[in-house]
Amino acid sequence: MSDPRRQLLLELYTRLVLLPSAEQPAAAALCAENAGTSARWQGVLEEPPHESAVRIAHSLGIGPPGLQLWRASWSSEVQGVAPLTRLAMVAARLLAGREELLLLAARCGREPSPIGPGSQVAEGVLVDGNSCARMAVAGLDVETELSAGRGLALLEAAGDLLYGAGQATAAPQFLVIGLNMAVGELGARGSARLLGA
Amino acid sequence: MRLLLIEEDPQLCALIGHHVSCRWPEALISAHPPTRSGVIPDEFLAQGYDAVLLAQHWPGGEGLDWLHQLAGRKGFAPVIFLADAEPGSRLQESAMSWGAFAVTGRKRIAHRELIAAIESASLRQRRALADWRVSAQALESHRFGDARIPGYRRARLLARGSTSHLYLAESEKAGALVALKVTPSQRDESGADRSFERFLQEYQISERVQHPDIVRLYELGVADDHAYLAMEYFPLGDLRRRMTPGLSPLEALEIAEQLAEVLAAIHAAGILHRDLKPGNVMMRTAHQVALIDFGLAKQAALELDLTDKGLIFGTPHYMSPEQGHGRVVDERTDLYSLGILLYEMLTARKPYVADNPMTVLYLHANAPLPQLPEPLMELQPVLERLLAKSPGDRFADAAAAAAAIGAARRSWLERISGS
C-alpha cells in the first residue's frame, strides 16, 4: 500500500537529523550506496522558499536518478510550517505528473523531534508528482485555495503533511531531500536494506 | 492495520489509502466498490478488520442505508462513516445515531481526525475480539461438525454431502466469507485419509493452474482429524441459478468462451476436469465465471486414480459418450460437457433426458445430435464440433474451441448490433 520511496525519505530524514551537520554527508552517501544510487549535497538554499522550490524541482528534474540534499535557514516573518508550505506548494505544482520525483522538507534543529507515523504536530512536508492530483480528488482547486491562503489545508487534504512531536527548537533550520527514482524500483529491495539496517 | 473500505470512487480509495499508509506503512486496505462487488452478505461481520470505512454515497446507493444494516449486526467491526457533509450537520448526527463509530470527511480528509478515528476504532475492535475469543459463543462458532477449526467462524451449513460437508464461514485471515469444505474423518485399512488426498489434489491443481477463472483456494488443513479446504465463496451462486431467469445467446456465448479458455489453461497443465456441469461453474460476477470442484479432476499422466475402478463418477447429463462408457478419456471429454452446457444455456433445456442415468448415457452415445431452434441456427456448427460423438470429430483442443466460440460471439454481436 505504502510507497517505499516515501518510507526511504522519511527514514533517511530521521537518520540524518539526529546527526551533527558535519556527519550528514557521509551518512547520506552511505545510504545512497546501499540503495545502489548516489547522494549529492547541493549546499545551502539562499533564496526564499518559493524560489528555492523552483531551483530544487529543476535540479531534480534534470538530474540523474538518486538523492539530492540541501540545507536551508529561512528566517520567515511567519514561523512554523509557513516556509515549508510555500516551498511545498510551488514544488507540488512543478513536480505534477513526474511520478519519479519526490521532495521532503522538514524542520531540524539542535533538538530534533521524531517525525512520521504517530506524531501530532505538522513539522514537514513530503510532496510528489501526484500531490496536486490528490488535492483535486479531495475536491480542492489548488489555485483557489492558494489565493485564499489555504496552502496548509491543501497539503493536509493530500496527506502530504508530516507530523512531529512538537519538540523541535524554534530555530528556523530545514533539511530538504529530493529523490529521483521510478516507482517500483525500490519496492523489491525495501528501504531498511537501503539504509543499511 | 487492516481496513475494509466501502467506496466506489477509485481515486478516493487511493487518496484514503495514501493518508492511511502515511501513518501505517504496512496497512492492508481491501476496497469494496459497492456497485461492482454488490451487497455485503448478511453473515459477514468483518471480524478480520480493524475497522470499516463506509462512504456516504455512490451511484445508486446510500451509505446511511448500509450503515443501518451493517452496524446493526451483532459483532460487526466498528464503522467509520465518511461524510461529504460539514461537521455538525444533521447527517453526521444521523450516522452516529445509526451506529457509526465515528464520522469524518470523505473528500476533505482531516488527516489527524481520520487517523485518530481509525486508531480508536482499532482499539475497540481488538478489545471486542479479545473478549469474544474466550467466550463460549466463540468456541461454539469454530465448530464444524465434529471438528473445531480456529480462525473460522461458522455462519451456516450450505450443503451436506457423502464425502464432505460445505459450510459458509468467515475467515479472519482472508477477511472474507469463505466456503469451507470439511470431511468426516475417513481412513481406509492402510490408514490413508482418502478425503484429505482428494482435497490435497484439488489444492495442488489450483496452485498449478494460475488462471483468474478458477476458484481461489485459501487454505488446506487438518483439525481434530478432519481435513478442511477453505475456498472462495460466491454469493451470486452457480450457473444453474444464473440460467434460471434465462440467458441471452450473447451471454451464453460469453460464458462458454470463458469456460473454454479456462479449460485450455487446465488442460495445458495436464489436467482434465471430468465433471463440468452448471453446479461446478460459479458466478463471480454476473458475467464472470469461476470453475470449481476438481474433486474428479485427474492429471492425464497421473497413475493413481482416486476414483474407484469400475465406478463411473460424474453427472450423466453432461458426460461424454466415452466417459459414460468407461473408456479412456482425454481433454475432449471436457469439450463435450461444454457443448452440453452451451446447448442448455441457449435453449434452457438439456439435450438428452431420460428416466434413469443409464438411458441418458445411452442417448449421449447413440441419439442424433441436438438441433438448435431456427433463430440460433448459425451457432449449430460450433455446437456440433463440441458435441460430436467421436472425440476425433470435436475441436482438437480447448483453445481451438475458445477461438471458434469467440468468433461466433463476435459475429452474433455484430448481427444484433446492426439489426
PDB file of C-alpha atoms in Angstrom, chain B residues 2 30 44 49 151-152 167-181 199 202-204 206-207 214-221 228-235 284 290:
ATOM      1  CA  ARG B   2      -6.367  -3.857   8.248  1.00  0.00           C
ATOM      2  CA  SER B  30      -9.421  -4.047   0.979  1.00  0.00           C
ATOM      3  CA  PHE B  44     -20.270 -11.164   7.144  1.00  0.00           C
ATOM      4  CA  TYR B  49     -10.629  -5.995  10.025  1.00  0.00           C
ATOM      5  CA  GLY B 151      -9.707 -18.828  12.634  1.00  0.00           C
ATOM      6  CA  TYR B 152     -13.047 -19.622  11.042  1.00  0.00           C
ATOM      7  CA  TYR B 167     -20.163 -24.542   5.367  1.00  0.00           C
ATOM      8  CA  LEU B 168     -20.314 -20.816   4.950  1.00  0.00           C
ATOM      9  CA  ALA B 169     -17.718 -19.340   7.304  1.00  0.00           C
ATOM     10  CA  GLU B 170     -15.909 -16.097   7.907  1.00  0.00           C
ATOM     11  CA  SER B 171     -12.158 -16.342   7.771  1.00  0.00           C
ATOM     12  CA  GLU B 172     -10.271 -13.880   9.936  1.00  0.00           C
ATOM     13  CA  LYS B 173      -7.156 -14.385   7.828  1.00  0.00           C
ATOM     14  CA  ALA B 174      -8.836 -13.869   4.462  1.00  0.00           C
ATOM     15  CA  GLY B 175     -11.066 -11.107   5.812  1.00  0.00           C
ATOM     16  CA  ALA B 176     -13.914 -12.583   3.829  1.00  0.00           C
ATOM     17  CA  LEU B 177     -16.649 -15.146   3.806  1.00  0.00           C
ATOM     18  CA  VAL B 178     -15.354 -18.458   2.550  1.00  0.00           C
ATOM     19  CA  ALA B 179     -16.847 -21.772   1.591  1.00  0.00           C
ATOM     20  CA  LEU B 180     -15.333 -24.291   3.986  1.00  0.00           C
ATOM     21  CA  LYS B 181     -15.366 -27.905   2.919  1.00  0.00           C
ATOM     22  CA  PHE B 199      -8.536 -32.102  -1.014  1.00  0.00           C
ATOM     23  CA  GLU B 202      -7.676 -30.141  -5.546  1.00  0.00           C
ATOM     24  CA  TYR B 203      -5.392 -27.705  -3.769  1.00  0.00           C
ATOM     25  CA  GLN B 204      -2.373 -28.720  -5.844  1.00  0.00           C
ATOM     26  CA  SER B 206      -5.426 -24.861  -8.052  1.00  0.00           C
ATOM     27  CA  GLU B 207      -1.847 -23.945  -7.207  1.00  0.00           C
ATOM     28  CA  ILE B 214     -10.573 -20.815 -11.291  1.00  0.00           C
ATOM     29  CA  VAL B 215     -11.846 -20.804  -7.728  1.00  0.00           C
ATOM     30  CA  ARG B 216      -9.383 -19.293  -5.267  1.00  0.00           C
ATOM     31  CA  LEU B 217      -8.347 -21.705  -2.547  1.00  0.00           C
ATOM     32  CA  TYR B 218      -7.193 -20.072   0.674  1.00  0.00           C
ATOM     33  CA  GLU B 219      -6.143 -22.867   2.945  1.00  0.00           C
ATOM     34  CA  LEU B 220      -5.876 -26.604   3.260  1.00  0.00           C
ATOM     35  CA  GLY B 221      -5.585 -28.002   6.736  1.00  0.00           C
ATOM     36  CA  TYR B 228     -10.753 -28.916   5.553  1.00  0.00           C
ATOM     37  CA  LEU B 229     -10.414 -26.753   2.499  1.00  0.00           C
ATOM     38  CA  ALA B 230     -11.228 -23.027   2.597  1.00  0.00           C
ATOM     39  CA  MET B 231     -12.180 -21.592  -0.753  1.00  0.00           C
ATOM     40  CA  GLU B 232     -13.745 -18.565  -2.341  1.00  0.00           C
ATOM     41  CA  TYR B 233     -17.436 -18.043  -1.631  1.00  0.00           C
ATOM     42  CA  PHE B 234     -19.749 -16.984  -4.425  1.00  0.00           C
ATOM     43  CA  PRO B 235     -22.806 -15.103  -3.160  1.00  0.00           C
ATOM     44  CA  ARG B 284     -18.036 -14.391  -9.527  1.00  0.00           C
ATOM     45  CA  ALA B 290     -15.099 -19.365 -11.834  1.00  0.00           C
TER      46      ALA B 290
END
